[in-house]
PDB file of C-alpha atoms in Angstrom:
ATOM      1  CA  ASP A   1       3.008  29.282 -30.300  1.00 55.00           C
ATOM      2  CA  GLY A   2       3.363  30.534 -26.754  1.00 64.00           C
ATOM      3  CA  GLY A   3       6.554  31.957 -25.426  1.00 94.00           C
ATOM      4  CA  ILE A   4       8.681  34.946 -24.667  1.00 97.00           C
ATOM      5  CA  THR A   5      10.483  36.857 -27.378  1.00 97.00           C
ATOM      6  CA  GLN A   6      13.244  39.415 -27.336  1.00 97.00           C
ATOM      7  CA  SER A   7      14.410  41.666 -30.107  1.00 94.00           C
ATOM      8  CA  PRO A   8      16.778  42.409 -31.581  1.00 94.00           C
ATOM      9  CA  LYS A   9      19.133  39.462 -31.117  1.00 95.00           C
ATOM     10  CA  TYR A  10      22.181  41.689 -31.608  1.00 96.00           C
ATOM     11  CA  LEU A  11      22.337  45.424 -30.996  1.00 94.00           C
ATOM     12  CA  PHE A  12      25.150  47.872 -31.499  1.00 93.00           C
ATOM     13  CA  ARG A  13      25.153  51.251 -29.873  1.00 90.00           C
ATOM     14  CA  LYS A  14      27.409  54.238 -30.013  1.00 90.00           C
ATOM     15  CA  GLU A  15      28.480  55.804 -26.753  1.00 88.00           C
ATOM     16  CA  GLY A  16      26.022  58.411 -25.565  1.00 88.00           C
ATOM     17  CA  GLN A  17      22.998  56.823 -27.245  1.00 91.00           C
ATOM     18  CA  ASN A  18      19.959  55.385 -25.534  1.00 94.00           C
ATOM     19  CA  VAL A  19      18.688  52.048 -26.830  1.00 95.00           C
ATOM     20  CA  THR A  20      15.538  50.086 -26.063  1.00 96.00           C
ATOM     21  CA  LEU A  21      15.406  46.308 -25.860  1.00 97.00           C
ATOM     22  CA  SER A  22      12.080  44.658 -26.531  1.00 97.00           C
ATOM     23  CA  CYS A  23      10.536  41.841 -24.483  1.00 98.00           C
ATOM     24  CA  GLU A  24       7.130  40.362 -25.276  1.00 98.00           C
ATOM     25  CA  GLN A  25       5.314  37.368 -23.815  1.00 98.00           C
ATOM     26  CA  ASN A  26       2.049  35.706 -24.756  1.00 97.00           C
ATOM     27  CA  LEU A  27       1.955  33.399 -21.743  1.00 96.00           C
ATOM     28  CA  ASN A  28      -0.420  35.660 -19.800  1.00 96.00           C
ATOM     29  CA  HIS A  29       2.180  35.936 -17.051  1.00 96.00           C
ATOM     30  CA  ASP A  30       1.893  38.642 -14.425  1.00 96.00           C
ATOM     31  CA  ALA A  31       5.572  38.909 -13.492  1.00 95.00           C
ATOM     32  CA  MET A  32       8.405  39.923 -15.800  1.00 97.00           C
ATOM     33  CA  TYR A  33      12.133  40.362 -15.193  1.00 97.00           C
ATOM     34  CA  TRP A  34      15.219  41.838 -16.820  1.00 98.00           C
ATOM     35  CA  TYR A  35      18.645  40.349 -16.118  1.00 98.00           C
ATOM     36  CA  ARG A  36      22.119  41.247 -17.223  1.00 97.00           C
ATOM     37  CA  GLN A  37      24.744  38.543 -17.822  1.00 96.00           C
ATOM     38  CA  ASP A  38      28.435  39.265 -18.231  1.00 94.00           C
ATOM     39  CA  PRO A  39      30.952  36.649 -19.443  1.00 86.00           C
ATOM     40  CA  GLY A  40      31.495  33.944 -16.870  1.00 78.00           C
ATOM     41  CA  GLN A  41      29.028  35.589 -14.535  1.00 80.00           C
ATOM     42  CA  GLY A  42      25.638  34.734 -13.208  1.00 87.00           C
ATOM     43  CA  LEU A  43      22.489  36.703 -13.797  1.00 94.00           C
ATOM     44  CA  ARG A  44      22.042  40.046 -12.093  1.00 95.00           C
ATOM     45  CA  LEU A  45      18.579  41.524 -11.768  1.00 96.00           C
ATOM     46  CA  ILE A  46      18.070  44.963 -13.299  1.00 97.00           C
ATOM     47  CA  TYR A  47      14.326  45.555 -12.905  1.00 97.00           C
ATOM     48  CA  TYR A  48      11.263  43.444 -12.336  1.00 96.00           C
ATOM     49  CA  SER A  49       7.530  43.914 -12.553  1.00 96.00           C
ATOM     50  CA  GLN A  50       5.061  41.974 -10.470  1.00 93.00           C
ATOM     51  CA  ILE A  51       2.013  43.307 -12.274  1.00 93.00           C
ATOM     52  CA  VAL A  52       1.125  45.690 -15.064  1.00 94.00           C
ATOM     53  CA  ASN A  53       1.778  49.377 -14.338  1.00 94.00           C
ATOM     54  CA  ASP A  54       4.175  48.480 -11.532  1.00 94.00           C
ATOM     55  CA  PHE A  55       7.900  47.753 -11.403  1.00 95.00           C
ATOM     56  CA  GLN A  56      10.756  47.679  -8.888  1.00 95.00           C
ATOM     57  CA  LYS A  57      14.484  48.185  -9.069  1.00 95.00           C
ATOM     58  CA  GLY A  58      16.700  45.165  -8.875  1.00 95.00           C
ATOM     59  CA  ASP A  59      20.339  45.074  -7.827  1.00 93.00           C
ATOM     60  CA  ILE A  60      21.836  47.032 -10.747  1.00 95.00           C
ATOM     61  CA  ALA A  61      19.116  49.464 -11.906  1.00 97.00           C
ATOM     62  CA  GLU A  62      21.354  52.519 -12.339  1.00 96.00           C
ATOM     63  CA  GLY A  63      21.499  53.619 -15.965  1.00 96.00           C
ATOM     64  CA  TYR A  64      18.437  51.590 -16.962  1.00 97.00           C
ATOM     65  CA  SER A  65      14.719  52.316 -17.185  1.00 97.00           C
ATOM     66  CA  VAL A  66      11.621  50.218 -17.850  1.00 98.00           C
ATOM     67  CA  SER A  67       7.898  50.521 -18.372  1.00 97.00           C
ATOM     68  CA  ARG A  68       5.032  48.059 -17.991  1.00 98.00           C
ATOM     69  CA  GLU A  69       2.062  49.602 -19.708  1.00 97.00           C
ATOM     70  CA  LYS A  70       0.801  46.298 -21.076  1.00 97.00           C
ATOM     71  CA  LYS A  71       0.805  42.892 -19.457  1.00 97.00           C
ATOM     72  CA  GLU A  72       2.607  41.288 -22.365  1.00 98.00           C
ATOM     73  CA  SER A  73       5.358  43.874 -22.814  1.00 98.00           C
ATOM     74  CA  PHE A  74       8.284  44.955 -20.627  1.00 98.00           C
ATOM     75  CA  PRO A  75      10.798  47.037 -22.625  1.00 98.00           C
ATOM     76  CA  LEU A  76      14.178  47.942 -21.165  1.00 98.00           C
ATOM     77  CA  THR A  77      15.955  51.184 -22.065  1.00 97.00           C
ATOM     78  CA  VAL A  78      19.697  51.319 -21.624  1.00 96.00           C
ATOM     79  CA  THR A  79      20.527  54.973 -21.162  1.00 94.00           C
ATOM     80  CA  SER A  80      23.756  56.842 -21.735  1.00 89.00           C
ATOM     81  CA  ALA A  81      24.142  56.943 -17.957  1.00 88.00           C
ATOM     82  CA  GLN A  82      24.968  53.234 -17.962  1.00 90.00           C
ATOM     83  CA  LYS A  83      28.763  53.284 -17.995  1.00 88.00           C
ATOM     84  CA  ASN A  84      29.437  49.744 -19.132  1.00 91.00           C
ATOM     85  CA  PRO A  85      26.400  48.495 -21.039  1.00 94.00           C
ATOM     86  CA  THR A  86      28.065  45.843 -23.196  1.00 95.00           C
ATOM     87  CA  ALA A  87      26.490  42.587 -22.005  1.00 96.00           C
ATOM     88  CA  PHE A  88      23.952  39.874 -22.715  1.00 97.00           C
ATOM     89  CA  TYR A  89      20.442  40.885 -21.614  1.00 98.00           C
ATOM     90  CA  LEU A  90      17.829  38.317 -20.704  1.00 98.00           C
ATOM     91  CA  CYS A  91      14.136  38.863 -20.159  1.00 98.00           C
ATOM     92  CA  ALA A  92      12.026  36.384 -18.212  1.00 97.00           C
ATOM     93  CA  SER A  93       8.449  35.972 -17.093  1.00 97.00           C
ATOM     94  CA  SER A  94       6.606  33.889 -14.525  1.00 95.00           C
ATOM     95  CA  PRO A  95       2.914  33.236 -13.904  1.00 94.00           C
ATOM     96  CA  SER A  96       2.808  35.188 -10.656  1.00 89.00           C
ATOM     97  CA  PRO A  97       5.320  37.083  -8.518  1.00 87.00           C
ATOM     98  CA  ILE A  98       6.316  34.293  -6.182  1.00 84.00           C
ATOM     99  CA  SER A  99       9.637  32.529  -6.457  1.00 80.00           C
ATOM    100  CA  TYR A 100       8.059  29.039  -6.475  1.00 83.00           C
ATOM    101  CA  ASN A 101       7.161  29.649 -10.101  1.00 85.00           C
ATOM    102  CA  GLU A 102       9.735  28.769 -12.697  1.00 92.00           C
ATOM    103  CA  GLN A 103      10.886  31.635 -14.818  1.00 95.00           C
ATOM    104  CA  PHE A 104      10.597  31.396 -18.588  1.00 96.00           C
ATOM    105  CA  PHE A 105      13.418  33.074 -20.438  1.00 97.00           C
ATOM    106  CA  GLY A 106      13.637  34.731 -23.814  1.00 97.00           C
ATOM    107  CA  PRO A 107      16.558  34.073 -26.184  1.00 97.00           C
ATOM    108  CA  GLY A 108      18.435  37.211 -25.099  1.00 97.00           C
ATOM    109  CA  THR A 109      19.789  40.370 -26.706  1.00 97.00           C
ATOM    110  CA  ARG A 110      23.521  40.917 -26.998  1.00 97.00           C
ATOM    111  CA  LEU A 111      24.313  44.614 -26.722  1.00 96.00           C
ATOM    112  CA  THR A 112      27.672  45.952 -27.821  1.00 95.00           C
ATOM    113  CA  VAL A 113      28.778  49.546 -27.344  1.00 91.00           C
ATOM    114  CA  LEU A 114      31.102  50.748 -30.081  1.00 86.00           C
TER     115      LEU A 114
ATOM    116  CA  SER B   1      24.375  38.012  -0.309  1.00 55.00           C
ATOM    117  CA  GLN B   2      21.512  35.732  -1.290  1.00 62.00           C
ATOM    118  CA  GLN B   3      23.295  34.664  -4.405  1.00 74.00           C
ATOM    119  CA  GLY B   4      24.100  30.982  -4.695  1.00 78.00           C
ATOM    120  CA  GLU B   5      27.556  29.785  -5.611  1.00 86.00           C
ATOM    121  CA  GLU B   6      28.140  26.764  -7.819  1.00 88.00           C
ATOM    122  CA  ASP B   7      31.073  24.434  -7.572  1.00 89.00           C
ATOM    123  CA  PRO B   8      33.025  23.538  -9.618  1.00 94.00           C
ATOM    124  CA  GLN B   9      33.172  26.461 -12.045  1.00 93.00           C
ATOM    125  CA  ALA B  10      33.942  24.037 -14.863  1.00 96.00           C
ATOM    126  CA  LEU B  11      33.541  20.287 -15.256  1.00 97.00           C
ATOM    127  CA  SER B  12      34.729  18.127 -18.125  1.00 97.00           C
ATOM    128  CA  ILE B  13      33.680  14.481 -18.440  1.00 97.00           C
ATOM    129  CA  GLN B  14      33.213  11.689 -20.987  1.00 97.00           C
ATOM    130  CA  GLU B  15      29.858  10.566 -22.314  1.00 98.00           C
ATOM    131  CA  GLY B  16      28.264   8.001 -20.079  1.00 98.00           C
ATOM    132  CA  GLU B  17      29.823   9.351 -16.903  1.00 98.00           C
ATOM    133  CA  ASN B  18      27.845  11.064 -14.178  1.00 98.00           C
ATOM    134  CA  ALA B  19      28.172  14.802 -13.585  1.00 98.00           C
ATOM    135  CA  THR B  20      27.720  16.338 -10.153  1.00 98.00           C
ATOM    136  CA  MET B  21      27.432  20.061  -9.533  1.00 97.00           C
ATOM    137  CA  ASN B  22      27.044  21.727  -6.164  1.00 97.00           C
ATOM    138  CA  CYS B  23      25.401  24.934  -5.028  1.00 96.00           C
ATOM    139  CA  SER B  24      25.860  26.715  -1.718  1.00 96.00           C
ATOM    140  CA  TYR B  25      23.866  29.660  -0.417  1.00 94.00           C
ATOM    141  CA  LYS B  26      23.885  31.854   2.666  1.00 92.00           C
ATOM    142  CA  THR B  27      20.338  32.774   3.657  1.00 89.00           C
ATOM    143  CA  SER B  28      17.160  30.872   4.436  1.00 90.00           C
ATOM    144  CA  ILE B  29      15.234  29.851   1.370  1.00 92.00           C
ATOM    145  CA  ASN B  30      11.858  28.348   0.535  1.00 92.00           C
ATOM    146  CA  ASN B  31      12.920  26.810  -2.760  1.00 94.00           C
ATOM    147  CA  LEU B  32      15.923  26.175  -4.960  1.00 96.00           C
ATOM    148  CA  GLN B  33      15.824  25.756  -8.713  1.00 96.00           C
ATOM    149  CA  TRP B  34      18.293  24.561 -11.322  1.00 97.00           C
ATOM    150  CA  TYR B  35      18.474  26.037 -14.808  1.00 97.00           C
ATOM    151  CA  ARG B  36      20.436  25.159 -17.895  1.00 98.00           C
ATOM    152  CA  GLN B  37      21.847  27.577 -20.470  1.00 97.00           C
ATOM    153  CA  ASN B  38      23.210  26.592 -23.839  1.00 96.00           C
ATOM    154  CA  SER B  39      25.842  28.971 -25.179  1.00 92.00           C
ATOM    155  CA  GLY B  40      24.341  32.281 -26.238  1.00 91.00           C
ATOM    156  CA  ARG B  41      20.787  31.257 -25.360  1.00 94.00           C
ATOM    157  CA  GLY B  42      18.246  31.899 -22.654  1.00 95.00           C
ATOM    158  CA  LEU B  43      17.955  29.765 -19.538  1.00 97.00           C
ATOM    159  CA  VAL B  44      15.696  26.734 -19.344  1.00 97.00           C
ATOM    160  CA  HIS B  45      14.188  25.542 -16.088  1.00 97.00           C
ATOM    161  CA  LEU B  46      15.184  22.004 -15.090  1.00 97.00           C
ATOM    162  CA  ILE B  47      13.850  21.271 -11.638  1.00 97.00           C
ATOM    163  CA  LEU B  48      12.608  22.906  -8.435  1.00 96.00           C
ATOM    164  CA  ILE B  49      13.047  21.564  -4.931  1.00 97.00           C
ATOM    165  CA  ARG B  50      11.223  23.030  -1.946  1.00 95.00           C
ATOM    166  CA  SER B  51      12.880  23.658   1.392  1.00 94.00           C
ATOM    167  CA  ASN B  52      10.919  20.807   3.011  1.00 95.00           C
ATOM    168  CA  GLU B  53      12.134  18.307   0.400  1.00 97.00           C
ATOM    169  CA  ARG B  54      15.444  16.466   0.523  1.00 97.00           C
ATOM    170  CA  GLU B  55      15.613  14.835  -2.877  1.00 98.00           C
ATOM    171  CA  LYS B  56      13.869  15.083  -6.203  1.00 97.00           C
ATOM    172  CA  HIS B  57      14.195  13.242  -9.505  1.00 97.00           C
ATOM    173  CA  SER B  58      13.359  14.140 -13.066  1.00 96.00           C
ATOM    174  CA  GLY B  59      14.512  11.758 -15.780  1.00 97.00           C
ATOM    175  CA  ARG B  60      18.319  11.612 -15.585  1.00 98.00           C
ATOM    176  CA  LEU B  61      18.423  14.480 -13.082  1.00 98.00           C
ATOM    177  CA  ARG B  62      18.635  14.068  -9.338  1.00 98.00           C
ATOM    178  CA  VAL B  63      18.644  17.055  -7.026  1.00 98.00           C
ATOM    179  CA  THR B  64      19.328  17.020  -3.307  1.00 98.00           C
ATOM    180  CA  LEU B  65      18.883  19.791  -0.795  1.00 98.00           C
ATOM    181  CA  ASP B  66      20.439  20.034   2.661  1.00 97.00           C
ATOM    182  CA  THR B  67      19.046  23.134   4.362  1.00 95.00           C
ATOM    183  CA  SER B  68      21.190  22.590   7.459  1.00 96.00           C
ATOM    184  CA  LYS B  69      24.311  22.931   5.302  1.00 96.00           C
ATOM    185  CA  LYS B  70      22.673  25.429   2.937  1.00 96.00           C
ATOM    186  CA  SER B  71      23.711  23.386  -0.045  1.00 96.00           C
ATOM    187  CA  SER B  72      22.249  21.541  -3.017  1.00 97.00           C
ATOM    188  CA  SER B  73      23.614  19.190  -5.621  1.00 98.00           C
ATOM    189  CA  LEU B  74      22.557  18.390  -9.159  1.00 98.00           C
ATOM    190  CA  LEU B  75      23.463  14.970 -10.518  1.00 98.00           C
ATOM    191  CA  ILE B  76      23.146  14.199 -14.211  1.00 98.00           C
ATOM    192  CA  THR B  77      23.455  10.464 -14.798  1.00 98.00           C
ATOM    193  CA  ALA B  78      24.742   8.833 -17.977  1.00 98.00           C
ATOM    194  CA  SER B  79      25.681  12.180 -19.480  1.00 98.00           C
ATOM    195  CA  ARG B  80      25.512  12.890 -23.194  1.00 97.00           C
ATOM    196  CA  ALA B  81      27.313  15.355 -25.425  1.00 97.00           C
ATOM    197  CA  ALA B  82      23.994  17.228 -25.668  1.00 97.00           C
ATOM    198  CA  ASP B  83      24.191  17.932 -21.926  1.00 98.00           C
ATOM    199  CA  THR B  84      27.071  20.335 -22.600  1.00 98.00           C
ATOM    200  CA  ALA B  85      25.861  23.662 -21.185  1.00 97.00           C
ATOM    201  CA  SER B  86      26.101  25.977 -18.198  1.00 96.00           C
ATOM    202  CA  TYR B  87      24.061  25.026 -15.169  1.00 97.00           C
ATOM    203  CA  PHE B  88      22.822  27.593 -12.657  1.00 96.00           C
ATOM    204  CA  CYS B  89      21.209  27.277  -9.290  1.00 96.00           C
ATOM    205  CA  ALA B  90      18.708  29.913  -8.184  1.00 95.00           C
ATOM    206  CA  THR B  91      17.260  30.456  -4.732  1.00 94.00           C
ATOM    207  CA  GLY B  92      14.022  32.067  -3.649  1.00 91.00           C
ATOM    208  CA  SER B  93      12.718  33.077  -0.251  1.00 84.00           C
ATOM    209  CA  ASP B  94       9.703  35.327  -0.908  1.00 77.00           C
ATOM    210  CA  ARG B  95      10.334  37.354   2.224  1.00 75.00           C
ATOM    211  CA  GLY B  96       9.359  41.007   2.102  1.00 75.00           C
ATOM    212  CA  SER B  97      11.289  42.787  -0.626  1.00 73.00           C
ATOM    213  CA  THR B  98      12.499  39.485  -2.113  1.00 78.00           C
ATOM    214  CA  LEU B  99       8.977  38.427  -3.122  1.00 81.00           C
ATOM    215  CA  GLY B 100       9.091  36.834  -6.545  1.00 83.00           C
ATOM    216  CA  ARG B 101      12.841  37.178  -6.901  1.00 90.00           C
ATOM    217  CA  LEU B 102      15.307  34.451  -7.713  1.00 93.00           C
ATOM    218  CA  TYR B 103      18.999  34.810  -6.936  1.00 93.00           C
ATOM    219  CA  PHE B 104      21.256  33.111  -9.463  1.00 93.00           C
ATOM    220  CA  GLY B 105      24.757  31.778  -8.972  1.00 92.00           C
ATOM    221  CA  ARG B 106      27.602  32.108 -11.464  1.00 92.00           C
ATOM    222  CA  GLY B 107      27.078  28.670 -12.908  1.00 94.00           C
ATOM    223  CA  THR B 108      29.008  25.518 -13.668  1.00 96.00           C
ATOM    224  CA  GLN B 109      30.172  25.025 -17.245  1.00 96.00           C
ATOM    225  CA  LEU B 110      29.746  21.344 -18.085  1.00 98.00           C
ATOM    226  CA  THR B 111      31.483  19.863 -21.117  1.00 98.00           C
ATOM    227  CA  VAL B 112      30.672  16.290 -22.105  1.00 98.00           C
ATOM    228  CA  TRP B 113      33.063  14.746 -24.607  1.00 97.00           C
ATOM    229  CA  PRO B 114      31.820  12.095 -27.063  1.00 93.00           C
TER     230      PRO B 114
END
């Protein structure tokens, strides 16, 4: 069953803690993306990776970090430096890093800071 | 900003009616895509239209693109309650640092009443 998965679905974090959101795909896609979505807002790009062992900052990278050590995995760490981390986080992948490809999205992780 | 903007922000119609959503953008693009998001879920790709195309159909969906006006429209014909969702346009240009990136608008929330 091919697809892109994210875990956990819901995540609660205390202020000052780092948390890591998981994103895995078995579609053999080269490109992967992390977006943040706030209520009533569109998607804002946090980080993206065009190929394994490479990644670039998006529009709102401050307070976040990523790694791409394996093609199928692109975890996102929300650090304590992120001042307002409560949001819905979406991971996506596409076959190659050109925008003509559709992006396949995971089900999302809702992060709440207590 | 390369981000698209959808209009209207919210649309409420009866089953069987047509729904039209518009998207405007500011920079040159090479493609525009429409995505759908059910509440609390990931996005699902609906249709892609290239900058050299003016109209495209997929089932009950019809997309138009006017690059001179930098605008696109998504028409859903004979809408159903199951079409209730948020609809986002996303633009891509693949120029330099934007390679592989899509820029999403804030979306139109469509509600279809039975």
